[in-house]
Amino acid sequence: REGHQGTQLFGEALLAFGGHHYQVVGASVAQLTWHQARLDAGERCYGGTAGHLVYIGSDEENAFVVDAVKALPAGRLPAGLATHAWIGATDMRAEGRFEWVGGRHTGEVFYDTTLGETVDERTVTYAHWSEGEPNDASGGEDCVQLMVGTGTLSSFWSDENCYKPNEFFIVEFDK
């Protein structure tokens, strides 16, 4: 993105996986909506590349992101280690059609609730929904969060109200 020419990283430590770089941003006392997290991610820069909320394309990448959150110092995690992190997925443009926002996967639909499966004409896509998700409970659950903790829901995704504050979000910097 033009204007993101910096080479210095602001804030959290940088982590590398699969040729991309990531930041886990937040703390147990931080509370950001999905919209705030998306704006913050887009203002971050590393090596001249603008950040975006993370795209997760495999079990390995999902596990890497979960482990990155779990590895944070105890003072940054909520008691009991159960927390949530915003990722770069939403169905705001078309209810039930989840797509990635930010980076080279912008607009890529990866899950369609009318089909009940991952969908993409060009490639095999990835989703890691918790059982019963996405469910648009109470209407208005249009953004995707990653659940992180010690229980059985850890590493799974759920749709959530975009204005619900979460403790963390994950920024990705493409190659």
Coordinates of N, CA and C in Angstrom, one line a residue:
R1 N 0.8 -1.2 0.0 CA 0.0 0.0 0.0 C 0.9 1.2 0.0
E2 N 0.6 2.2 -0.8 CA 1.4 3.4 -0.9 C 1.4 4.1 0.5
G3 N 2.5 4.6 0.8 CA 2.6 5.4 2.1 C 3.2 4.5 3.2
H4 N 3.2 3.2 3.0 CA 3.8 2.3 4.0 C 5.2 1.9 3.6
Q5 N 6.1 2.8 3.7 CA 7.4 2.6 3.2 C 8.4 2.3 4.4
G6 N 7.9 2.3 5.6 CA 8.7 2.1 6.8 C 9.3 0.7 6.9
T7 N 10.4 0.6 7.6 CA 11.1 -0.7 7.8 C 11.1 -1.0 9.3
Q8 N 10.6 -0.1 10.2 CA 10.6 -0.3 11.6 C 9.3 -0.9 12.0
L9 N 9.3 -1.8 13.0 CA 8.1 -2.4 13.5 C 7.7 -1.7 14.7
F10 N 6.4 -1.4 14.9 CA 5.9 -0.8 16.1 C 5.2 -1.8 16.9
G11 N 5.5 -1.8 18.2 CA 4.8 -2.6 19.2 C 5.3 -4.0 19.3
E12 N 4.4 -5.0 19.3 CA 4.7 -6.4 19.6 C 5.8 -7.0 18.8
A13 N 6.3 -8.1 19.3 CA 7.4 -8.9 18.6 C 6.8 -9.4 17.3
L14 N 7.7 -9.6 16.4 CA 7.4 -10.2 15.0 C 7.6 -11.7 15.0
L15 N 6.7 -12.4 14.5 CA 6.9 -13.9 14.4 C 6.8 -14.3 12.9
A16 N 7.6 -15.3 12.5 CA 7.6 -15.7 11.1 C 7.0 -17.1 11.0
F17 N 6.3 -17.3 9.9 CA 5.7 -18.6 9.5 C 5.4 -18.6 8.0
G18 N 5.9 -19.6 7.3 CA 5.5 -19.8 5.9 C 5.8 -18.6 5.0
G19 N 6.9 -17.9 5.4 CA 7.3 -16.8 4.5 C 6.6 -15.5 4.8
H20 N 5.7 -15.5 5.8 CA 4.9 -14.3 6.2 C 5.4 -13.9 7.6
H21 N 5.0 -12.7 8.0 CA 5.3 -12.2 9.4 C 4.0 -11.9 10.1
Y22 N 4.0 -12.0 11.4 CA 2.8 -11.9 12.2 C 3.1 -11.1 13.4
Q23 N 2.0 -10.5 14.0 CA 2.1 -9.8 15.3 C 0.8 -10.2 16.0
V24 N 1.0 -10.6 17.3 CA -0.2 -10.8 18.2 C -0.3 -9.4 18.9
V25 N -1.4 -8.8 18.8 CA -1.6 -7.4 19.4 C -2.7 -7.5 20.4
G26 N -2.4 -6.9 21.6 CA -3.5 -6.9 22.6 C -3.0 -7.4 24.0
A27 N -3.9 -7.4 24.9 CA -3.6 -7.9 26.3 C -5.0 -8.1 26.9
S28 N -4.9 -8.8 28.1 CA -6.2 -9.1 28.8 C -7.0 -7.8 29.1
V29 N -6.3 -6.7 29.2 CA -7.0 -5.4 29.6 C -7.4 -4.6 28.3
A30 N -7.0 -5.0 27.1 CA -7.3 -4.4 25.9 C -8.6 -4.9 25.4
Q31 N -9.4 -4.0 24.8 CA -10.7 -4.4 24.3 C -11.0 -3.6 23.0
L32 N -10.8 -4.3 21.9 CA -11.1 -3.7 20.6 C -12.1 -4.4 19.8
T33 N -13.0 -3.7 19.1 CA -13.9 -4.3 18.2 C -13.2 -4.8 17.0
W34 N -13.9 -5.6 16.1 CA -13.3 -6.1 14.9 C -12.9 -4.9 14.0
H35 N -13.8 -3.9 13.9 CA -13.5 -2.7 13.1 C -12.3 -2.0 13.5
Q36 N -12.2 -1.8 14.9 CA -11.0 -1.1 15.4 C -9.7 -1.9 15.1
A37 N -9.8 -3.2 15.3 CA -8.6 -4.1 15.0 C -8.2 -4.0 13.6
R38 N -9.2 -4.0 12.7 CA -8.9 -4.0 11.2 C -8.2 -2.7 10.9
L39 N -8.7 -1.6 11.4 CA -8.1 -0.3 11.2 C -6.6 -0.2 11.7
D40 N -6.5 -0.7 12.9 CA -5.1 -0.8 13.5 C -4.2 -1.6 12.7
A41 N -4.6 -2.8 12.3 CA -3.8 -3.7 11.5 C -3.3 -3.0 10.2
G42 N -4.2 -2.3 9.6 CA -3.9 -1.7 8.3 C -2.9 -0.5 8.4
E43 N -2.8 0.0 9.6 CA -1.9 1.1 9.9 C -0.5 0.6 10.3
R44 N -0.3 -0.7 10.5 CA 1.0 -1.2 10.9 C 1.7 -1.6 9.6
C45 N 3.1 -1.5 9.7 CA 3.9 -1.7 8.6 C 5.2 -2.4 9.0
Y46 N 5.6 -3.3 8.1 CA 6.9 -4.0 8.3 C 7.5 -4.2 7.0
G47 N 8.8 -3.8 6.8 CA 9.5 -3.9 5.6 C 8.8 -3.3 4.4
G48 N 8.1 -2.2 4.6 CA 7.4 -1.5 3.5 C 6.1 -2.2 3.2
T49 N 5.7 -3.2 3.9 CA 4.4 -3.9 3.6 C 3.4 -3.5 4.7
A50 N 2.2 -3.1 4.3 CA 1.1 -2.8 5.2 C 0.6 -4.1 5.8
G51 N 0.2 -4.0 7.1 CA -0.4 -5.2 7.7 C -1.9 -5.3 7.4
H52 N -2.5 -6.4 7.8 CA -3.9 -6.7 7.7 C -4.3 -7.8 8.7
L53 N -5.6 -7.8 9.1 CA -6.0 -8.9 9.9 C -5.6 -10.3 9.3
V54 N -5.2 -11.2 10.0 CA -4.7 -12.5 9.5 C -5.6 -13.3 8.6
Y55 N -5.1 -13.8 7.6 CA -5.7 -14.8 6.8 C -5.1 -16.2 7.3
I56 N -6.0 -17.1 7.5 CA -5.5 -18.5 8.0 C -6.0 -19.5 6.9
G57 N -5.0 -20.1 6.3 CA -5.2 -21.0 5.2 C -5.0 -22.5 5.4
S58 N -4.6 -22.9 6.6 CA -4.3 -24.3 6.8 C -4.3 -24.6 8.3
D59 N -4.4 -25.9 8.7 CA -4.3 -26.3 10.1 C -3.0 -25.9 10.7
E60 N -1.9 -26.0 9.9 CA -0.6 -25.6 10.4 C -0.6 -24.1 10.8
E61 N -1.1 -23.3 9.9 CA -1.1 -21.8 10.2 C -2.0 -21.5 11.4
N62 N -3.2 -22.2 11.4 CA -4.1 -22.0 12.5 C -3.4 -22.3 13.9
A63 N -2.7 -23.5 13.9 CA -2.0 -23.9 15.1 C -0.9 -22.9 15.5
F64 N -0.2 -22.4 14.5 CA 0.9 -21.4 14.7 C 0.3 -20.2 15.4
V65 N -0.8 -19.7 14.9 CA -1.4 -18.5 15.4 C -1.9 -18.7 16.9
V66 N -2.6 -19.9 17.1 CA -3.0 -20.2 18.5 C -1.8 -20.3 19.4
D67 N -0.7 -21.0 19.0 CA 0.4 -21.1 19.8 C 1.1 -19.8 20.1
A68 N 1.0 -18.9 19.1 CA 1.6 -17.5 19.3 C 0.9 -16.8 20.4
V69 N -0.5 -16.9 20.4 CA -1.2 -16.2 21.5 C -0.9 -16.9 22.8
K70 N -0.9 -18.2 22.9 CA -0.7 -18.9 24.1 C 0.7 -18.7 24.7
A71 N 1.7 -18.3 23.8 CA 3.1 -18.0 24.3 C 3.3 -16.7 24.9
L72 N 2.2 -15.8 24.8 CA 2.4 -14.5 25.4 C 2.7 -14.6 26.9
P73 N 3.3 -13.6 27.5 CA 3.6 -13.6 28.9 C 2.3 -13.7 29.7
A74 N 2.3 -14.3 30.8 CA 1.1 -14.5 31.6 C 0.4 -13.2 32.0
G75 N 1.1 -12.1 32.2 CA 0.5 -10.9 32.5 C -0.4 -10.3 31.4
R76 N -0.2 -10.7 30.2 CA -0.9 -10.2 29.0 C -2.2 -11.1 28.8
L77 N -2.2 -12.3 29.3 CA -3.3 -13.2 29.1 C -4.3 -13.1 30.2
P78 N -5.6 -13.3 29.9 CA -6.6 -13.3 31.0 C -6.4 -14.5 31.9
A79 N -6.8 -14.5 33.1 CA -6.7 -15.6 34.1 C -7.4 -16.8 33.5
G80 N -6.8 -17.9 33.6 CA -7.4 -19.2 33.0 C -7.0 -19.4 31.5
L81 N -6.3 -18.4 30.9 CA -5.8 -18.5 29.5 C -6.9 -18.5 28.5
A82 N -8.2 -18.5 28.8 CA -9.2 -18.5 27.7 C -9.4 -17.0 27.2
T83 N -9.2 -16.9 25.9 CA -9.3 -15.6 25.3 C -9.8 -15.7 23.8
H84 N -10.0 -14.6 23.2 CA -10.4 -14.5 21.8 C -9.5 -13.5 21.0
A85 N -9.3 -13.8 19.7 CA -8.6 -12.9 18.9 C -9.3 -12.7 17.5
W86 N -9.4 -11.5 17.1 CA -10.0 -11.2 15.8 C -9.1 -11.7 14.7
I87 N -9.7 -12.3 13.6 CA -9.0 -12.6 12.4 C -9.7 -11.9 11.3
G88 N -9.1 -12.0 10.1 CA -9.6 -11.2 8.9 C -10.7 -11.8 8.1
A89 N -11.7 -12.3 8.7 CA -12.8 -12.9 8.0 C -14.2 -12.3 8.4
T90 N -15.1 -12.2 7.5 CA -16.4 -11.6 7.7 C -17.4 -12.0 6.7
D91 N -18.7 -11.9 7.0 CA -19.7 -12.1 6.0 C -20.6 -10.8 5.9
M92 N -20.0 -9.7 6.1 CA -20.7 -8.4 6.1 C -21.3 -8.1 4.7
R93 N -20.6 -8.5 3.7 CA -21.1 -8.2 2.3 C -22.3 -9.0 1.9
A94 N -22.3 -10.3 2.4 CA -23.4 -11.2 2.0 C -23.6 -12.2 3.2
E95 N -24.7 -12.1 3.9 CA -24.9 -13.0 5.0 C -24.7 -14.4 4.7
G96 N -23.9 -15.1 5.5 CA -23.6 -16.5 5.3 C -22.5 -16.8 4.3
R97 N -22.0 -15.8 3.6 CA -20.8 -16.0 2.7 C -19.6 -15.4 3.3
F98 N -18.8 -16.2 3.9 CA -17.6 -15.7 4.7 C -16.4 -15.5 3.7
E99 N -15.8 -14.3 3.8 CA -14.7 -14.0 2.9 C -13.6 -13.4 3.7
W100 N -12.4 -13.4 3.2 CA -11.2 -12.8 3.8 C -11.1 -11.4 3.4
V101 N -10.6 -10.5 4.3 CA -10.4 -9.1 4.0 C -9.0 -8.7 4.3
G102 N -8.3 -8.0 3.5 CA -7.0 -7.6 3.7 C -6.0 -8.6 3.0
G103 N -4.9 -8.0 2.5 CA -3.9 -8.8 1.8 C -4.4 -9.3 0.5
R104 N -3.6 -10.3 0.0 CA -3.9 -10.8 -1.3 C -5.1 -11.7 -1.4
H105 N -5.7 -12.0 -0.2 CA -6.9 -12.9 -0.2 C -8.2 -12.1 -0.1
T106 N -8.1 -10.8 -0.2 CA -9.3 -9.9 0.0 C -10.4 -10.3 -1.0
G107 N -11.6 -10.5 -0.5 CA -12.7 -10.9 -1.3 C -12.8 -12.4 -1.6
E108 N -11.9 -13.2 -1.2 CA -11.9 -14.6 -1.4 C -12.9 -15.3 -0.4
V109 N -14.0 -15.8 -1.0 CA -15.0 -16.5 -0.2 C -14.5 -17.9 0.2
F110 N -14.5 -18.2 1.5 CA -14.0 -19.5 1.9 C -15.1 -20.4 2.5
Y111 N -16.2 -19.8 2.8 CA -17.3 -20.7 3.4 C -18.6 -20.1 3.1
D112 N -19.6 -20.9 2.7 CA -20.9 -20.5 2.4 C -21.9 -21.3 3.2
T113 N -22.6 -20.7 4.1 CA -23.6 -21.4 5.0 C -24.7 -22.1 4.2
T114 N -25.0 -21.5 3.0 CA -26.1 -22.2 2.2 C -25.6 -23.5 1.6
L115 N -24.3 -23.7 1.5 CA -23.8 -24.9 1.0 C -23.3 -25.8 2.2
G116 N -23.0 -25.2 3.4 CA -22.6 -25.9 4.5 C -21.2 -26.4 4.4
E117 N -20.4 -25.8 3.6 CA -19.0 -26.3 3.4 C -18.1 -25.1 2.9
T118 N -16.8 -25.5 2.9 CA -15.9 -24.5 2.3 C -16.1 -24.5 0.8
V119 N -15.9 -23.4 0.2 CA -16.2 -23.3 -1.3 C -15.2 -22.3 -1.9
D120 N -14.7 -22.7 -3.1 CA -13.9 -21.8 -3.9 C -13.7 -22.6 -5.2
E121 N -13.9 -21.9 -6.3 CA -13.8 -22.6 -7.6 C -12.4 -22.9 -8.0
R122 N -11.4 -22.1 -7.5 CA -10.1 -22.3 -8.0 C -9.2 -23.2 -7.1
T123 N -9.4 -23.1 -5.8 CA -8.5 -23.9 -4.9 C -9.3 -24.5 -3.8
V124 N -8.7 -25.4 -3.1 CA -9.2 -25.9 -1.9 C -9.1 -24.9 -0.8
T125 N -10.2 -24.6 -0.1 CA -10.1 -23.6 0.9 C -10.1 -24.2 2.3
Y126 N -9.9 -23.4 3.3 CA -9.8 -23.8 4.7 C -10.7 -23.1 5.6
A127 N -11.3 -23.7 6.6 CA -12.1 -23.1 7.6 C -12.0 -24.0 8.9
H128 N -12.0 -23.4 10.0 CA -11.9 -24.2 11.3 C -13.0 -23.8 12.3
W129 N -14.2 -23.9 11.9 CA -15.3 -23.6 12.7 C -15.5 -24.5 13.9
S130 N -15.9 -23.9 15.0 CA -16.4 -24.8 16.1 C -17.7 -25.4 15.8
E131 N -18.0 -26.5 16.4 CA -19.3 -27.2 16.1 C -20.5 -26.2 16.3
G132 N -21.4 -26.2 15.3 CA -22.5 -25.3 15.4 C -22.3 -23.9 14.9
E133 N -21.0 -23.6 14.5 CA -20.7 -22.3 13.9 C -20.5 -22.4 12.4
P134 N -20.6 -21.3 11.7 CA -21.1 -20.1 12.2 C -22.6 -20.2 12.3
N135 N -23.2 -19.4 13.3 CA -24.6 -19.5 13.6 C -25.4 -18.2 13.6
D136 N -24.7 -17.1 13.5 CA -25.3 -15.8 13.5 C -26.3 -15.6 14.6
A137 N -25.9 -16.1 15.8 CA -26.8 -16.1 17.0 C -27.3 -14.7 17.2
S138 N -28.5 -14.5 17.5 CA -29.2 -13.2 17.8 C -29.0 -12.2 16.6
G139 N -28.6 -12.7 15.5 CA -28.4 -11.8 14.3 C -27.2 -10.9 14.5
G140 N -26.6 -10.4 13.4 CA -25.5 -9.5 13.5 C -24.2 -10.0 13.9
E141 N -24.0 -11.3 13.8 CA -22.7 -11.9 14.0 C -22.0 -12.0 12.7
D142 N -21.2 -11.0 12.3 CA -20.6 -10.9 11.0 C -19.1 -11.0 10.9
C143 N -18.5 -11.1 12.1 CA -17.0 -11.1 12.1 C -16.5 -12.4 12.8
V144 N -15.3 -12.8 12.4 CA -14.8 -14.1 12.9 C -13.7 -13.9 13.9
Q145 N -13.9 -14.7 15.0 CA -12.9 -14.7 16.1 C -12.3 -16.1 16.3
L146 N -11.1 -16.1 16.7 CA -10.4 -17.3 17.0 C -10.4 -17.5 18.5
M147 N -10.8 -18.7 18.9 CA -10.9 -19.0 20.4 C -9.6 -19.6 20.8
V148 N -9.0 -19.1 21.9 CA -7.7 -19.6 22.4 C -7.8 -19.9 23.8
G149 N -7.4 -21.1 24.2 CA -7.4 -21.5 25.7 C -7.0 -22.9 25.9
T150 N -7.3 -23.5 27.0 CA -7.0 -24.8 27.3 C -8.1 -25.8 27.1
G151 N -9.3 -25.3 26.8 CA -10.4 -26.2 26.6 C -10.6 -26.8 25.2
T152 N -11.7 -27.5 25.0 CA -11.9 -28.2 23.7 C -12.2 -27.2 22.6
L153 N -12.6 -26.0 22.9 CA -12.9 -25.0 21.9 C -11.7 -24.2 21.4
S154 N -10.6 -24.4 22.1 CA -9.3 -23.7 21.7 C -9.0 -24.1 20.2
S155 N -8.6 -23.1 19.5 CA -8.2 -23.2 18.1 C -9.4 -23.1 17.1
F156 N -10.6 -23.2 17.6 CA -11.7 -23.1 16.7 C -12.2 -21.7 16.5
W157 N -13.0 -21.5 15.4 CA -13.5 -20.2 15.0 C -15.0 -20.1 15.4
S158 N -15.4 -18.9 15.6 CA -16.9 -18.6 15.7 C -17.2 -17.2 15.1
D159 N -18.4 -17.1 14.6 CA -18.8 -15.8 14.2 C -19.3 -15.0 15.4
E160 N -19.1 -13.7 15.4 CA -19.3 -12.9 16.6 C -19.7 -11.5 16.1
N161 N -20.5 -10.8 17.0 CA -20.8 -9.4 16.7 C -19.5 -8.6 16.5
C162 N -19.4 -7.8 15.4 CA -18.2 -7.1 15.1 C -18.0 -6.0 16.1
Y163 N -19.0 -5.6 16.9 CA -18.8 -4.5 17.9 C -18.5 -5.0 19.3
K164 N -18.4 -6.4 19.4 CA -18.0 -7.0 20.7 C -16.5 -6.8 20.8
P165 N -16.1 -6.2 22.0 CA -14.7 -6.1 22.1 C -14.0 -7.4 22.5
N166 N -12.8 -7.6 21.9 CA -12.0 -8.8 22.1 C -10.6 -8.3 22.6
E167 N -9.9 -9.2 23.3 CA -8.6 -8.8 23.9 C -7.5 -8.7 22.9
F168 N -7.6 -9.5 21.8 CA -6.4 -9.7 20.9 C -6.9 -9.6 19.4
F169 N -5.9 -9.3 18.6 CA -6.1 -9.5 17.1 C -4.8 -9.8 16.6
I170 N -4.8 -10.5 15.4 CA -3.6 -11.0 14.8 C -3.3 -10.2 13.5
V171 N -2.2 -9.6 13.3 CA -1.8 -8.9 12.1 C -0.9 -9.8 11.3
E172 N -1.1 -9.7 10.0 CA -0.2 -10.5 9.1 C 0.4 -9.5 8.1
F173 N 1.7 -9.7 7.8 CA 2.4 -8.9 6.8 C 2.7 -9.9 5.7
D174 N 2.1 -9.8 4.5 CA 2.4 -10.7 3.4 C 3.9 -10.5 2.9
K175 N 4.3 -11.5 2.1 CA 5.7 -11.5 1.6 C 5.9 -10.2 0.8

